[in-house]
Amino acid sequence: MCGIVGYVGTRDAIPVLVEGLHRLEYRGYDSAGVAVVRRGKVVVTKAAGRVQELRDRLTKPTPSTIGIAHTRWATHGEPSDRNAHPHLDAEGRIAVVHNGIIENAKQLRARLGAAGVELVSETDTEAIAHLIAAELAAGAGSLEDAVRAALRQVEGTYGLVVLDRTRPDELVVARNGSPIVLGIGEGEMFVASDVAALVHHTQRVVFLDDGELATVRAGEYRTSTLEARRTSKEPTTVDMVADDYELGGHPDFMRKEMAEQPEAVERALRGRLDERFATAHLGGLGLDAMALRAVRRVKFLGCGSAYYAGQLGANLVEELARIPADAEPASEFRYRNPVVDPDTLYVAISQSGETLDTLAAVQELRRKGGRVIGAVNVVGSAVARECGSGVFLHAGPEVSVASTKAMTNMTVSFAMLALLLGRVRDLSAASGQRIVAGLRALPARIEEVLGDDAAIREVAKRHAGAKHMFFLGRVRGWPVAREGAQKLKEISYVHAEAYQSAELKHGPLALIDADMPSVVVVPDDELLSKNLGTIEQIKARGGPVIAVTNADLPEGLADDVIRVSRGEPELDPIVLTVALQLLAYHLAVELGRDVDKPRNLAKSVTVE
Ligand code: AGP
């Protein structure tokens, strides 16, 4: 959730580090800090708030060719200068930046306190700096040995980088549950928690594995395990380029990523649709026709929007393959000692592939012998690696905290999975053909919704004064409504509640009045008349209605209508969801929110 950058080379480190932090700011943004070695001293600068605050404080040039930096999302201790990373040992010799959570921090802090160490922050990270210093004082042969010995006392997750003022030519990095990637330059090396901070400089990278450490110098790196066994890691070339992380003329990343959806969907479909056999090819699943036929149930697991994408996926599987399917928040699944069924195909969904709750659900499944595949956007991420097989989303890097193109590609991927499961069962070739054609039509249909931007903005403007909003849908429209409410909440801070339309009359209808607009999702399907009935019920109580639909509604029924095109009914929810992204976006912009960095949130949630 936080961002890490490290540099060792020949350039002035601070500009490189701060530039890297800017690129990682989407991962966490409540405080930031940087440490460099200058004339044998560790010089630290920190600031609560955004990276810009840190930049404003870095007024004095502090030339140095080595340094570490961090942007934080608070877990232990409020966002403040004191709690911002890097953290130092008592002598100011060792500086540490850390992502993840040290679970035995309380015990470590107590132990250090009892030994007379004064801890100056409330963080779990500071203890690591003191432990490393203690190991060096006790005679550890190298910084790497000291880090290794310190980490043996630590329980929890970490991606960390360590700087020692007496060794101004090397950084030691370690990974356990929080990503660390090395970037290989010409006579210089970079370290980061995310390739976003590196691709500006290099595309040659080395991903550390859990339980691995590395000593990084300007011209070399050496990797080993926590048990001091050497490992050999060949660099790989990532295909992300710097432009993927630039706004490219868009006002913010959410807007850019919404606009990229037609192209992202094209990518997800490329090479995977088969007109001849009216099916999909998802080679990464590693399941042949026999294995697919043996699947008796499908369960989607994810968090937030990924969970809602799973709900859309479950509907598609039930509709097209006629096998029972459902979705559950991975965060619940992991904690309820789930009954794992050997005939169920579990699908772990995660854009980042780093969400701890989703990763833990996968680990629980694997421990119990469940068959789990991933639906992941970030190649090489923890969920992707833990699953070992699945569907890559091919949405391209997603920077905005609000997931748009990745969420869309999740649903598109599940439509293909449903088609495939259907075609090894009783879905007819004609129906398969209809879905293949429907999938092919999606990019153009999404483009059309995006083209309706100005009209959706006007609707948003008319409702920007609302303090609360309902999002209603039934069956196909229900996950759409949930995702619409989620998007609105997270980026506009307007209270939005999603309800199944028919449930309204069982209680929440009492809340309807002129100040409570309802967004009603009305797909043009067999439930149309029911949805029209829901609108009537709301109107009869004086509630304003925004209908998001591809049906022909009676004139004047809804106060505002956001219209999308008609396609295959099973796939229409995907298009309706895009319309709700735009509605949430414009409402948030109208309210002056920072859409890319909503308060209290971070892009990947690597904590419980
Ligand atoms: C989406 O807009 C949210 N920011 C959030 O719900 C997100 O989908 C969730 O945290 C899961 O993230 P993941 O897909 O990276 O696992």
Coordinates of C-alpha atoms and ligand atoms in Angstrom, one line a residue:
M1 CA 0.0 0.0 0.0
C2 CA 3.0 2.2 0.5
G3 CA 5.6 2.9 -2.2
I4 CA 9.4 2.3 -2.0
V5 CA 12.2 3.7 -4.1
G6 CA 15.9 3.2 -3.8
Y7 CA 18.8 4.3 -5.9
V8 CA 22.6 3.6 -6.1
G9 CA 24.7 4.9 -9.0
T10 CA 26.3 8.1 -10.2
R11 CA 23.5 10.5 -10.4
D12 CA 22.2 12.9 -7.7
A13 CA 19.9 10.5 -5.8
I14 CA 17.2 12.9 -4.4
P15 CA 15.7 14.0 -7.8
V16 CA 15.6 10.3 -8.9
L17 CA 14.0 9.2 -5.6
V18 CA 11.4 12.0 -5.5
E19 CA 10.5 11.4 -9.2
G20 CA 10.0 7.7 -8.3
L21 CA 7.8 8.6 -5.3
H22 CA 5.6 10.7 -7.5
R23 CA 5.0 7.7 -9.7
L24 CA 4.2 5.5 -6.8
E25 CA 2.1 8.1 -4.9
Y26 CA -1.1 6.3 -6.1
R27 CA -0.2 3.4 -3.8
G28 CA -0.3 5.5 -0.6
Y29 CA -0.2 9.1 0.0
D30 CA -0.4 10.3 3.6
S31 CA 3.3 11.1 4.2
A32 CA 6.6 10.7 2.4
G33 CA 10.3 10.7 3.2
V34 CA 13.8 10.3 1.8
A35 CA 17.2 9.4 3.2
V36 CA 20.6 9.8 1.5
V37 CA 24.2 9.5 2.7
R38 CA 26.1 12.7 2.6
R39 CA 29.6 13.2 4.1
G40 CA 29.3 10.0 6.2
K41 CA 25.9 11.0 7.6
V42 CA 22.3 9.8 6.9
V43 CA 20.4 12.9 6.0
V44 CA 16.6 12.4 6.3
T45 CA 13.8 14.6 5.1
K46 CA 10.1 13.8 5.8
A47 CA 6.8 15.4 5.4
A48 CA 3.2 14.5 6.3
G49 CA 0.9 14.8 3.3
R50 CA 1.6 14.4 -0.4
V51 CA 5.0 13.9 -2.1
Q52 CA 4.7 17.6 -3.2
E53 CA 5.0 18.6 0.5
L54 CA 8.2 16.6 0.7
R55 CA 9.5 18.2 -2.5
D56 CA 8.8 21.6 -1.0
R57 CA 10.9 20.7 2.0
L58 CA 13.9 19.5 -0.1
T59 CA 15.1 23.0 -0.8
K60 CA 18.8 22.6 0.1
P61 CA 20.8 20.5 -2.4
T62 CA 22.1 17.4 -0.8
P63 CA 24.2 15.7 -3.4
S64 CA 24.5 12.0 -2.9
T65 CA 24.6 9.0 -5.1
I66 CA 22.7 6.6 -2.9
G67 CA 19.3 6.9 -1.2
I68 CA 16.0 5.4 -0.2
A69 CA 12.5 6.9 -0.2
H70 CA 9.0 6.0 0.8
T71 CA 5.4 7.2 0.4
R72 CA 3.2 5.9 3.2
W73 CA -0.4 4.7 3.9
A74 CA -0.6 4.6 7.6
T75 CA -1.1 1.3 9.5
H76 CA 0.7 1.8 12.8
G77 CA 0.5 5.5 14.0
E78 CA -1.1 8.5 12.5
P79 CA 0.3 10.1 9.3
S80 CA 2.9 12.6 10.6
D81 CA 6.5 13.6 10.0
R82 CA 7.5 11.4 13.0
N83 CA 5.8 8.3 11.6
A84 CA 6.8 8.8 8.0
H85 CA 9.6 6.6 6.7
P86 CA 12.6 6.3 6.5
H87 CA 13.2 5.2 10.1
L88 CA 16.6 5.3 11.8
D89 CA 18.3 3.4 14.6
A90 CA 19.4 5.4 17.7
E91 CA 22.8 6.2 16.2
G92 CA 21.4 7.4 12.9
R93 CA 23.5 4.8 11.1
I94 CA 20.8 2.7 9.6
A95 CA 17.8 3.9 7.6
V96 CA 14.9 1.7 6.6
V97 CA 11.9 2.0 4.4
H98 CA 9.3 -0.7 4.7
N99 CA 6.0 -1.9 3.2
G100 CA 3.9 -4.5 4.9
I101 CA 3.1 -5.1 8.6
I102 CA 5.3 -6.5 11.3
E103 CA 3.0 -8.6 13.4
N104 CA 5.2 -8.9 16.4
A105 CA 6.1 -5.2 16.4
K106 CA 4.7 -4.7 19.9
Q107 CA 6.9 -7.4 21.4
L108 CA 9.9 -6.2 19.5
R109 CA 9.3 -2.6 20.6
A110 CA 8.9 -3.8 24.2
R111 CA 12.1 -5.8 24.0
L112 CA 14.0 -2.9 22.5
G113 CA 12.6 -0.5 25.1
A114 CA 13.6 -2.9 27.9
A115 CA 17.1 -2.8 26.5
G116 CA 17.2 0.9 26.8
V117 CA 16.4 1.8 23.1
E118 CA 14.3 4.9 22.8
L119 CA 11.8 4.5 20.0
V120 CA 10.8 7.8 18.5
S121 CA 7.9 6.8 16.2
E122 CA 4.8 4.7 16.7
T123 CA 5.5 2.5 13.7
D124 CA 6.3 -1.2 13.4
T125 CA 9.1 -0.3 11.0
E126 CA 11.4 1.5 13.4
A127 CA 12.1 -1.7 15.3
I128 CA 13.7 -3.1 12.2
A129 CA 16.3 -0.3 12.1
H130 CA 17.2 -0.9 15.7
L131 CA 17.4 -4.7 15.3
I132 CA 19.8 -4.3 12.3
A133 CA 22.0 -1.8 14.2
A134 CA 22.1 -4.2 17.1
E135 CA 23.2 -7.1 14.8
L136 CA 26.0 -4.9 13.3
A137 CA 27.1 -3.8 16.8
A138 CA 27.2 -7.5 17.8
G139 CA 29.6 -8.2 14.9
A140 CA 27.5 -9.1 11.9
G141 CA 30.0 -9.5 9.0
S142 CA 28.0 -7.5 6.4
L143 CA 25.0 -5.3 6.2
E144 CA 23.2 -8.2 4.4
D145 CA 24.1 -10.6 7.3
A146 CA 22.8 -8.0 9.8
V147 CA 19.5 -7.6 7.9
R148 CA 19.1 -11.4 7.6
A149 CA 19.7 -11.8 11.3
A150 CA 17.2 -9.0 12.2
L151 CA 14.6 -10.4 9.9
R152 CA 14.8 -13.8 11.6
Q153 CA 13.3 -12.1 14.6
V154 CA 10.5 -10.5 12.6
E155 CA 7.1 -12.0 12.0
G156 CA 4.9 -10.4 9.3
T157 CA 5.2 -9.1 5.8
Y158 CA 7.8 -6.8 4.4
G159 CA 9.3 -5.3 1.4
L160 CA 12.2 -3.3 2.7
V161 CA 15.3 -1.4 1.7
V162 CA 18.1 -0.6 4.1
L163 CA 20.8 2.0 3.9
D164 CA 24.0 2.1 6.1
R165 CA 25.9 5.3 6.4
T166 CA 29.2 3.4 6.7
R167 CA 28.6 1.6 3.3
P168 CA 27.5 4.4 1.0
D169 CA 27.8 2.1 -2.1
E170 CA 25.2 -0.6 -1.3
L171 CA 21.6 -1.1 -0.4
V172 CA 20.2 -4.3 1.1
V173 CA 16.6 -5.2 0.2
A174 CA 14.4 -8.0 1.3
R175 CA 11.0 -9.3 0.4
N176 CA 8.3 -11.3 2.2
G177 CA 4.8 -10.7 1.1
S178 CA 5.3 -7.2 -0.2
P179 CA 6.8 -6.8 -3.7
I180 CA 10.4 -5.6 -4.3
V181 CA 11.8 -5.2 -7.8
L182 CA 15.3 -4.3 -8.9
G183 CA 15.8 -2.1 -12.0
I184 CA 19.1 -2.6 -13.8
G185 CA 20.5 0.6 -15.4
E186 CA 23.9 1.4 -17.0
G187 CA 26.2 1.6 -14.0
E188 CA 23.3 2.3 -11.7
M189 CA 20.6 0.3 -9.9
F190 CA 17.1 1.1 -8.9
V191 CA 14.9 -0.5 -6.3
A192 CA 11.1 -0.2 -6.1
S193 CA 8.0 -1.7 -4.8
D194 CA 6.4 -1.4 -8.2
V195 CA 7.8 -1.2 -11.8
A196 CA 5.9 2.1 -12.2
A197 CA 8.8 3.8 -10.5
L198 CA 11.4 2.1 -12.7
V199 CA 10.2 2.1 -16.3
H200 CA 11.2 5.7 -16.8
H201 CA 14.8 4.5 -16.3
T202 CA 14.9 0.9 -17.4
Q203 CA 12.8 -2.1 -18.5
R204 CA 15.3 -4.7 -17.3
V205 CA 14.1 -5.8 -13.9
V206 CA 14.5 -8.6 -11.3
F207 CA 11.5 -9.5 -9.2
L208 CA 12.5 -10.8 -5.8
D209 CA 10.7 -13.8 -4.4
D210 CA 9.3 -14.1 -0.9
G211 CA 12.1 -14.9 1.6
E212 CA 14.7 -13.4 -0.7
L213 CA 17.3 -10.7 0.0
A214 CA 19.6 -8.8 -2.3
T215 CA 22.6 -6.6 -1.9
V216 CA 22.5 -4.0 -4.6
R217 CA 25.5 -1.9 -5.8
A218 CA 25.8 0.5 -8.8
G219 CA 27.0 -2.2 -11.2
E220 CA 25.8 -5.4 -9.6
Y221 CA 23.3 -7.2 -7.5
R222 CA 23.5 -10.5 -5.5
T223 CA 20.5 -12.4 -4.3
S224 CA 20.2 -14.9 -1.5
T225 CA 17.6 -16.5 0.8
L226 CA 16.9 -15.7 4.4
E227 CA 18.9 -18.9 5.1
A228 CA 21.9 -17.4 3.3
R229 CA 21.7 -19.7 0.3
R230 CA 22.7 -17.9 -2.9
T231 CA 20.0 -17.7 -5.6
S232 CA 20.4 -16.9 -9.2
K233 CA 18.0 -14.4 -10.8
E234 CA 18.1 -13.6 -14.5
P235 CA 16.7 -10.1 -15.4
T236 CA 13.4 -10.0 -17.3
T237 CA 12.2 -7.3 -19.6
V238 CA 8.9 -5.8 -18.7
D239 CA 6.6 -4.5 -21.5
M240 CA 5.3 -1.5 -19.5
V241 CA 6.6 1.8 -20.8
A242 CA 6.8 5.2 -19.2
D243 CA 3.8 6.4 -21.1
D244 CA 1.6 3.9 -19.3
Y245 CA 2.1 5.9 -16.2
E246 CA 1.7 9.4 -17.8
L247 CA -1.5 11.3 -18.1
G248 CA -1.0 11.8 -21.8
G249 CA -3.3 14.9 -22.0
H250 CA -6.0 13.5 -19.7
P251 CA -6.9 15.5 -16.5
D252 CA -6.4 12.4 -14.3
F253 CA -5.7 8.7 -14.4
M254 CA -9.3 7.6 -13.8
R255 CA -10.4 9.5 -16.9
K256 CA -7.5 8.1 -18.9
E257 CA -8.2 4.6 -17.8
M258 CA -11.9 4.8 -18.5
A259 CA -11.0 6.1 -22.0
E260 CA -8.6 3.1 -22.5
Q261 CA -11.4 0.6 -22.0
P262 CA -12.2 -0.2 -25.6
E263 CA -8.6 -0.9 -26.3
A264 CA -8.1 -2.8 -23.0
V265 CA -11.1 -5.0 -23.9
E266 CA -9.7 -5.6 -27.4
R267 CA -6.5 -6.8 -25.7
A268 CA -8.4 -9.1 -23.4
L269 CA -10.2 -10.7 -26.3
R270 CA -7.3 -11.0 -28.7
G271 CA -6.6 -14.5 -29.7
R272 CA -9.1 -15.9 -27.3
L273 CA -12.3 -16.1 -29.3
D274 CA -13.0 -18.9 -31.6
E275 CA -15.8 -18.3 -34.1
R276 CA -15.5 -21.7 -35.7
F277 CA -16.3 -23.7 -32.5
A278 CA -18.2 -20.8 -30.9
T279 CA -16.1 -20.8 -27.8
A280 CA -13.1 -19.2 -26.1
H281 CA -9.5 -20.3 -25.6
L282 CA -8.1 -19.6 -22.2
G283 CA -4.8 -21.5 -22.4
G284 CA -3.6 -20.1 -19.0
L285 CA -6.3 -22.0 -17.2
G286 CA -4.4 -25.3 -17.7
L287 CA -7.7 -27.1 -17.8
D288 CA -8.7 -29.4 -20.7
A289 CA -12.3 -30.2 -21.8
M290 CA -12.4 -33.2 -19.3
A291 CA -11.3 -31.1 -16.4
L292 CA -13.7 -28.3 -17.4
R293 CA -16.6 -30.8 -17.5
A294 CA -15.7 -32.0 -14.1
V295 CA -16.3 -28.6 -12.6
R296 CA -19.5 -28.7 -10.7
R297 CA -19.5 -25.3 -9.2
V298 CA -17.6 -22.0 -9.7
K299 CA -16.8 -19.6 -6.8
F300 CA -15.4 -16.2 -7.4
L301 CA -13.3 -14.6 -4.6
G302 CA -12.1 -11.0 -4.6
C303 CA -12.4 -7.7 -2.7
G304 CA -14.2 -4.5 -3.5
S305 CA -14.8 -4.0 -7.2
A306 CA -13.1 -7.3 -7.9
Y307 CA -15.7 -9.0 -5.8
Y308 CA -18.5 -7.2 -7.7
A309 CA -16.8 -8.3 -11.0
G310 CA -17.0 -11.9 -9.5
Q311 CA -20.7 -11.5 -8.9
L312 CA -21.1 -10.5 -12.6
G313 CA -19.0 -13.5 -13.5
A314 CA -21.1 -15.8 -11.3
N315 CA -24.2 -14.6 -13.2
L316 CA -22.5 -15.3 -16.5
V317 CA -21.5 -18.8 -15.5
E318 CA -24.9 -19.7 -14.3
E319 CA -26.5 -18.3 -17.4
L320 CA -24.2 -19.7 -20.0
A321 CA -22.9 -22.9 -18.4
R322 CA -25.9 -23.7 -16.2
I323 CA -23.7 -24.7 -13.3
P324 CA -24.1 -23.1 -9.9
A325 CA -21.8 -20.2 -9.3
D326 CA -21.5 -17.4 -6.7
A327 CA -19.1 -14.8 -5.5
E328 CA -17.8 -14.1 -2.0
P329 CA -15.6 -11.4 -0.6
A330 CA -12.2 -13.0 -0.2
S331 CA -11.8 -11.2 3.1
E332 CA -14.7 -13.2 4.5
F333 CA -13.8 -16.5 2.9
R334 CA -10.3 -16.6 4.4
Y335 CA -11.6 -16.2 8.0
R336 CA -14.6 -18.6 8.1
N337 CA -12.8 -21.9 7.9
P338 CA -14.5 -22.5 4.5
V339 CA -15.6 -25.9 3.3
V340 CA -13.4 -26.5 0.3
D341 CA -15.1 -28.6 -2.3
P342 CA -12.8 -30.6 -4.7
D343 CA -15.3 -30.2 -7.6
T344 CA -15.5 -26.5 -7.4
L345 CA -13.4 -24.2 -9.5
Y346 CA -12.3 -21.2 -7.4
V347 CA -11.4 -18.0 -9.1
A348 CA -9.3 -15.5 -7.2
I349 CA -9.7 -12.0 -8.7
S350 CA -7.3 -9.2 -8.2
Q351 CA -6.2 -6.3 -10.4
S352 CA -3.0 -5.8 -8.4
G353 CA -2.5 -9.4 -7.4
E354 CA -1.3 -8.1 -4.1
T355 CA -4.5 -7.8 -2.1
L356 CA -3.6 -9.6 1.1
D357 CA -7.2 -10.8 1.8
T358 CA -7.3 -12.4 -1.7
L359 CA -3.9 -13.9 -1.4
A360 CA -4.8 -15.4 2.0
A361 CA -7.9 -16.9 0.5
V362 CA -5.8 -18.5 -2.2
Q363 CA -3.4 -19.9 0.4
E364 CA -6.3 -21.3 2.4
L365 CA -7.6 -23.0 -0.7
R366 CA -4.3 -24.4 -1.7
R367 CA -3.8 -25.7 1.9
K368 CA -7.1 -27.5 1.7
G369 CA -6.5 -28.9 -1.8
G370 CA -8.9 -26.6 -3.6
R371 CA -8.5 -26.0 -7.3
V372 CA -7.9 -22.2 -7.7
I373 CA -7.1 -20.1 -10.7
G374 CA -6.3 -16.4 -10.8
A375 CA -7.9 -13.5 -12.7
V376 CA -5.1 -11.0 -12.3
N377 CA -3.8 -7.9 -14.1
V378 CA -0.3 -7.7 -12.8
V379 CA 1.9 -10.4 -14.2
G380 CA 4.3 -11.9 -11.6
S381 CA 2.2 -10.6 -8.7
A382 CA 1.7 -12.6 -5.6
V383 CA -1.8 -13.9 -6.4
A384 CA -0.8 -14.8 -9.9
R385 CA 2.2 -16.7 -8.7
E386 CA 0.4 -18.4 -5.9
C387 CA -2.4 -19.6 -8.2
G388 CA 0.0 -20.7 -11.0
S389 CA -2.7 -20.7 -13.6
G390 CA -5.6 -18.5 -14.6
V391 CA -6.5 -15.6 -16.9
F392 CA -4.4 -12.5 -17.2
L393 CA -6.6 -9.5 -17.6
H394 CA -4.4 -7.5 -20.1
A395 CA -5.9 -4.2 -19.0
G396 CA -2.5 -2.5 -18.8
P397 CA -1.2 -0.7 -15.7
E398 CA -4.0 0.8 -13.7
V399 CA -2.9 3.8 -11.6
S400 CA -6.1 5.4 -10.4
V401 CA -7.3 4.1 -7.1
A402 CA -10.7 3.5 -8.5
S403 CA -10.6 0.5 -10.7
T404 CA -12.2 0.9 -14.1
K405 CA -10.5 -0.8 -17.0
A406 CA -9.3 -3.7 -14.9
M407 CA -12.8 -4.2 -13.5
T408 CA -14.2 -4.2 -17.0
N409 CA -11.6 -6.7 -18.2
M410 CA -12.4 -8.9 -15.2
T411 CA -16.0 -9.2 -16.4
V412 CA -15.0 -9.7 -20.0
S413 CA -12.6 -12.5 -18.9
F414 CA -15.4 -14.1 -16.9
A415 CA -17.7 -13.9 -19.9
M416 CA -15.1 -15.9 -21.9
L417 CA -14.7 -18.4 -19.0
A418 CA -18.5 -18.8 -18.8
L419 CA -18.7 -19.3 -22.6
L420 CA -15.9 -22.0 -22.4
L421 CA -17.6 -23.8 -19.5
G422 CA -20.9 -23.5 -21.4
R423 CA -19.6 -24.9 -24.6
V424 CA -18.1 -28.0 -23.0
R425 CA -21.7 -28.6 -21.7
D426 CA -25.0 -27.8 -23.3
L427 CA -24.6 -24.2 -24.6
S428 CA -25.5 -24.6 -28.3
A429 CA -23.2 -23.5 -31.0
A430 CA -25.7 -20.8 -32.0
S431 CA -25.8 -19.4 -28.5
G432 CA -22.0 -19.6 -28.4
Q433 CA -21.8 -17.7 -31.6
R434 CA -24.1 -15.1 -30.3
I435 CA -21.9 -14.5 -27.2
V436 CA -18.7 -14.5 -29.3
A437 CA -20.3 -11.8 -31.6
G438 CA -21.5 -9.9 -28.5
L439 CA -18.0 -10.0 -27.0
R440 CA -16.5 -8.7 -30.2
A441 CA -19.0 -5.8 -30.2
L442 CA -18.1 -4.7 -26.7
P443 CA -15.2 -2.3 -27.5
A444 CA -17.5 -0.3 -29.9
R445 CA -20.4 -0.3 -27.4
I446 CA -18.1 1.0 -24.6
E447 CA -16.8 3.6 -26.9
E448 CA -20.3 4.8 -27.5
V449 CA -20.9 5.1 -23.7
L450 CA -17.7 7.1 -23.4
G451 CA -19.0 9.3 -26.3
D452 CA -22.0 10.1 -24.1
D453 CA -19.8 11.8 -21.6
A454 CA -21.2 15.3 -21.8
A455 CA -24.8 14.1 -21.3
I456 CA -23.7 12.0 -18.3
R457 CA -21.9 15.0 -16.9
E458 CA -25.1 17.0 -17.0
V459 CA -26.9 14.3 -15.1
A460 CA -24.1 14.3 -12.5
K461 CA -24.3 18.1 -12.2
R462 CA -28.0 18.0 -11.5
H463 CA -27.5 15.6 -8.6
A464 CA -24.2 16.9 -7.2
G465 CA -26.0 18.3 -4.1
A466 CA -27.2 14.9 -2.9
K467 CA -25.9 13.7 0.4
H468 CA -27.1 10.1 -0.1
M469 CA -28.0 8.0 -3.1
F470 CA -29.5 4.6 -3.7
F471 CA -28.3 2.3 -6.4
L472 CA -30.9 -0.4 -7.3
G473 CA -30.8 -3.4 -9.6
R474 CA -32.1 -6.9 -9.8
V475 CA -30.4 -10.1 -11.0
R476 CA -28.2 -8.9 -13.9
G477 CA -28.4 -5.3 -12.7
W478 CA -27.6 -6.1 -9.1
P479 CA -23.8 -6.3 -9.3
V480 CA -23.9 -3.3 -11.6
A481 CA -25.7 -1.3 -8.9
R482 CA -23.3 -2.4 -6.3
E483 CA -20.3 -1.4 -8.3
G484 CA -22.0 1.9 -9.2
A485 CA -22.5 2.7 -5.5
Q486 CA -18.9 1.6 -4.7
K487 CA -17.4 3.9 -7.3
L488 CA -19.5 6.9 -6.2
K489 CA -18.6 6.3 -2.5
E490 CA -14.9 5.9 -3.0
I491 CA -14.3 8.9 -5.2
S492 CA -17.0 11.4 -4.3
Y493 CA -17.5 10.6 -0.6
V494 CA -21.3 10.7 -1.2
H495 CA -23.0 8.1 0.9
A496 CA -24.3 5.5 -1.6
E497 CA -26.2 2.4 -0.8
A498 CA -26.8 -0.5 -3.2
Y499 CA -30.0 -2.6 -2.8
Q500 CA -31.7 -5.3 -4.7
S501 CA -34.7 -3.5 -6.3
A502 CA -37.3 -5.9 -4.8
E503 CA -35.8 -5.5 -1.3
L504 CA -36.6 -1.8 -1.3
K505 CA -40.2 -2.3 -0.2
H506 CA -39.0 -4.4 2.8
G507 CA -37.5 -1.4 4.6
P508 CA -35.3 1.1 2.7
L509 CA -38.3 2.6 0.9
A510 CA -38.8 4.5 4.1
L511 CA -35.8 6.6 3.2
I512 CA -37.1 7.7 -0.1
D513 CA -37.9 11.4 -0.4
A514 CA -37.1 14.4 -2.6
D515 CA -33.5 14.5 -1.3
M516 CA -32.7 10.8 -2.0
P517 CA -32.0 10.2 -5.7
S518 CA -32.1 6.6 -6.8
V519 CA -30.0 5.3 -9.6
V520 CA -32.0 2.4 -11.1
V521 CA -30.2 -0.1 -13.4
V522 CA -32.7 -1.2 -16.0
P523 CA -31.4 -3.8 -18.5
D524 CA -33.6 -4.5 -21.4
D525 CA -34.3 -8.1 -20.3
E526 CA -37.2 -10.2 -19.1
L527 CA -37.3 -8.3 -15.8
L528 CA -37.9 -4.9 -17.5
S529 CA -41.5 -4.6 -16.3
K530 CA -40.4 -5.3 -12.7
N531 CA -37.7 -2.6 -12.9
L532 CA -40.3 -0.2 -14.3
G533 CA -42.4 -1.0 -11.2
T534 CA -39.5 -0.2 -8.9
I535 CA -39.2 3.2 -10.6
E536 CA -43.0 3.8 -10.1
Q537 CA -42.7 3.0 -6.4
I538 CA -39.9 5.5 -5.9
K539 CA -41.6 8.2 -8.0
A540 CA -44.8 7.7 -6.0
R541 CA -42.8 8.7 -2.8
G542 CA -41.4 11.8 -4.5
G543 CA -37.9 10.3 -5.0
P544 CA -35.8 11.5 -8.0
V545 CA -34.8 8.7 -10.4
I546 CA -31.8 8.3 -12.7
A547 CA -32.4 5.3 -14.9
V548 CA -29.4 3.7 -16.5
T549 CA -30.8 1.6 -19.2
N550 CA -30.7 0.1 -22.7
A551 CA -34.5 -0.3 -22.8
D552 CA -37.2 2.1 -24.1
L553 CA -38.7 3.6 -21.0
P554 CA -42.1 5.3 -20.9
E555 CA -41.6 9.0 -21.6
G556 CA -41.2 11.0 -18.3
L557 CA -41.0 8.0 -16.1
A558 CA -37.5 8.7 -14.8
D559 CA -36.2 12.2 -14.1
D560 CA -32.9 11.5 -15.9
V561 CA -32.1 8.7 -18.3
I562 CA -28.6 7.5 -19.1
R563 CA -29.0 5.4 -22.2
V564 CA -26.6 2.7 -23.5
S565 CA -26.9 0.5 -26.6
R566 CA -28.6 -2.9 -26.8
G567 CA -26.5 -6.0 -27.2
E568 CA -26.6 -9.5 -25.9
P569 CA -28.5 -9.4 -22.6
E570 CA -25.9 -11.5 -20.7
L571 CA -23.2 -9.0 -21.6
D572 CA -25.2 -5.8 -21.2
P573 CA -24.2 -5.4 -17.5
I574 CA -20.6 -4.8 -18.6
V575 CA -21.7 -1.8 -20.7
L576 CA -24.1 -0.5 -18.0
T577 CA -21.2 -0.6 -15.5
V578 CA -19.2 1.8 -17.7
A579 CA -22.0 4.3 -17.7
L580 CA -22.0 4.3 -13.9
Q581 CA -18.2 4.9 -13.8
L582 CA -18.8 8.1 -15.7
L583 CA -21.6 9.1 -13.5
A584 CA -19.5 8.6 -10.3
Y585 CA -16.5 10.4 -12.0
H586 CA -18.4 13.5 -13.0
L587 CA -20.1 13.7 -9.6
A588 CA -16.8 13.5 -7.9
V589 CA -15.2 16.1 -10.2
E590 CA -18.3 18.4 -9.7
L591 CA -17.6 18.1 -5.9
G592 CA -14.0 19.0 -6.4
R593 CA -12.6 15.7 -5.3
D594 CA -9.2 14.3 -6.1
V595 CA -10.5 11.4 -8.0
D596 CA -7.2 9.6 -8.4
K597 CA -6.3 9.7 -4.7
P598 CA -9.5 9.5 -2.7
R599 CA -9.0 10.1 1.0
N600 CA -8.1 7.2 3.3
L601 CA -7.6 4.8 0.3
A602 CA -4.7 3.2 -1.5
K603 CA -4.4 1.3 -4.8
S604 CA -3.4 -2.0 -3.4
V605 CA -4.5 -3.2 0.0
T606 CA -1.7 -5.3 1.3
V607 CA -2.9 -5.2 4.9
E608 CA -5.7 -7.1 6.6
Ligands
AGP1 C1 -11.9 -0.3 -6.7 O1 -12.4 0.8 -7.3 C2 -11.4 -0.2 -5.4 N1 -10.4 0.8 -5.2 C3 -11.1 -1.5 -4.6 O2 -12.4 -2.0 -4.2 C4 -10.4 -2.7 -5.3 O3 -11.1 -3.2 -6.4 C5 -10.0 -3.7 -4.3 O4 -9.3 -3.2 -3.3 C6 -9.4 -4.9 -4.8 O5 -8.1 -4.6 -5.4 P1 -7.4 -5.7 -6.3 O6 -8.3 -5.9 -7.5 O7 -6.1 -5.1 -6.7 O8 -7.3 -6.9 -5.5

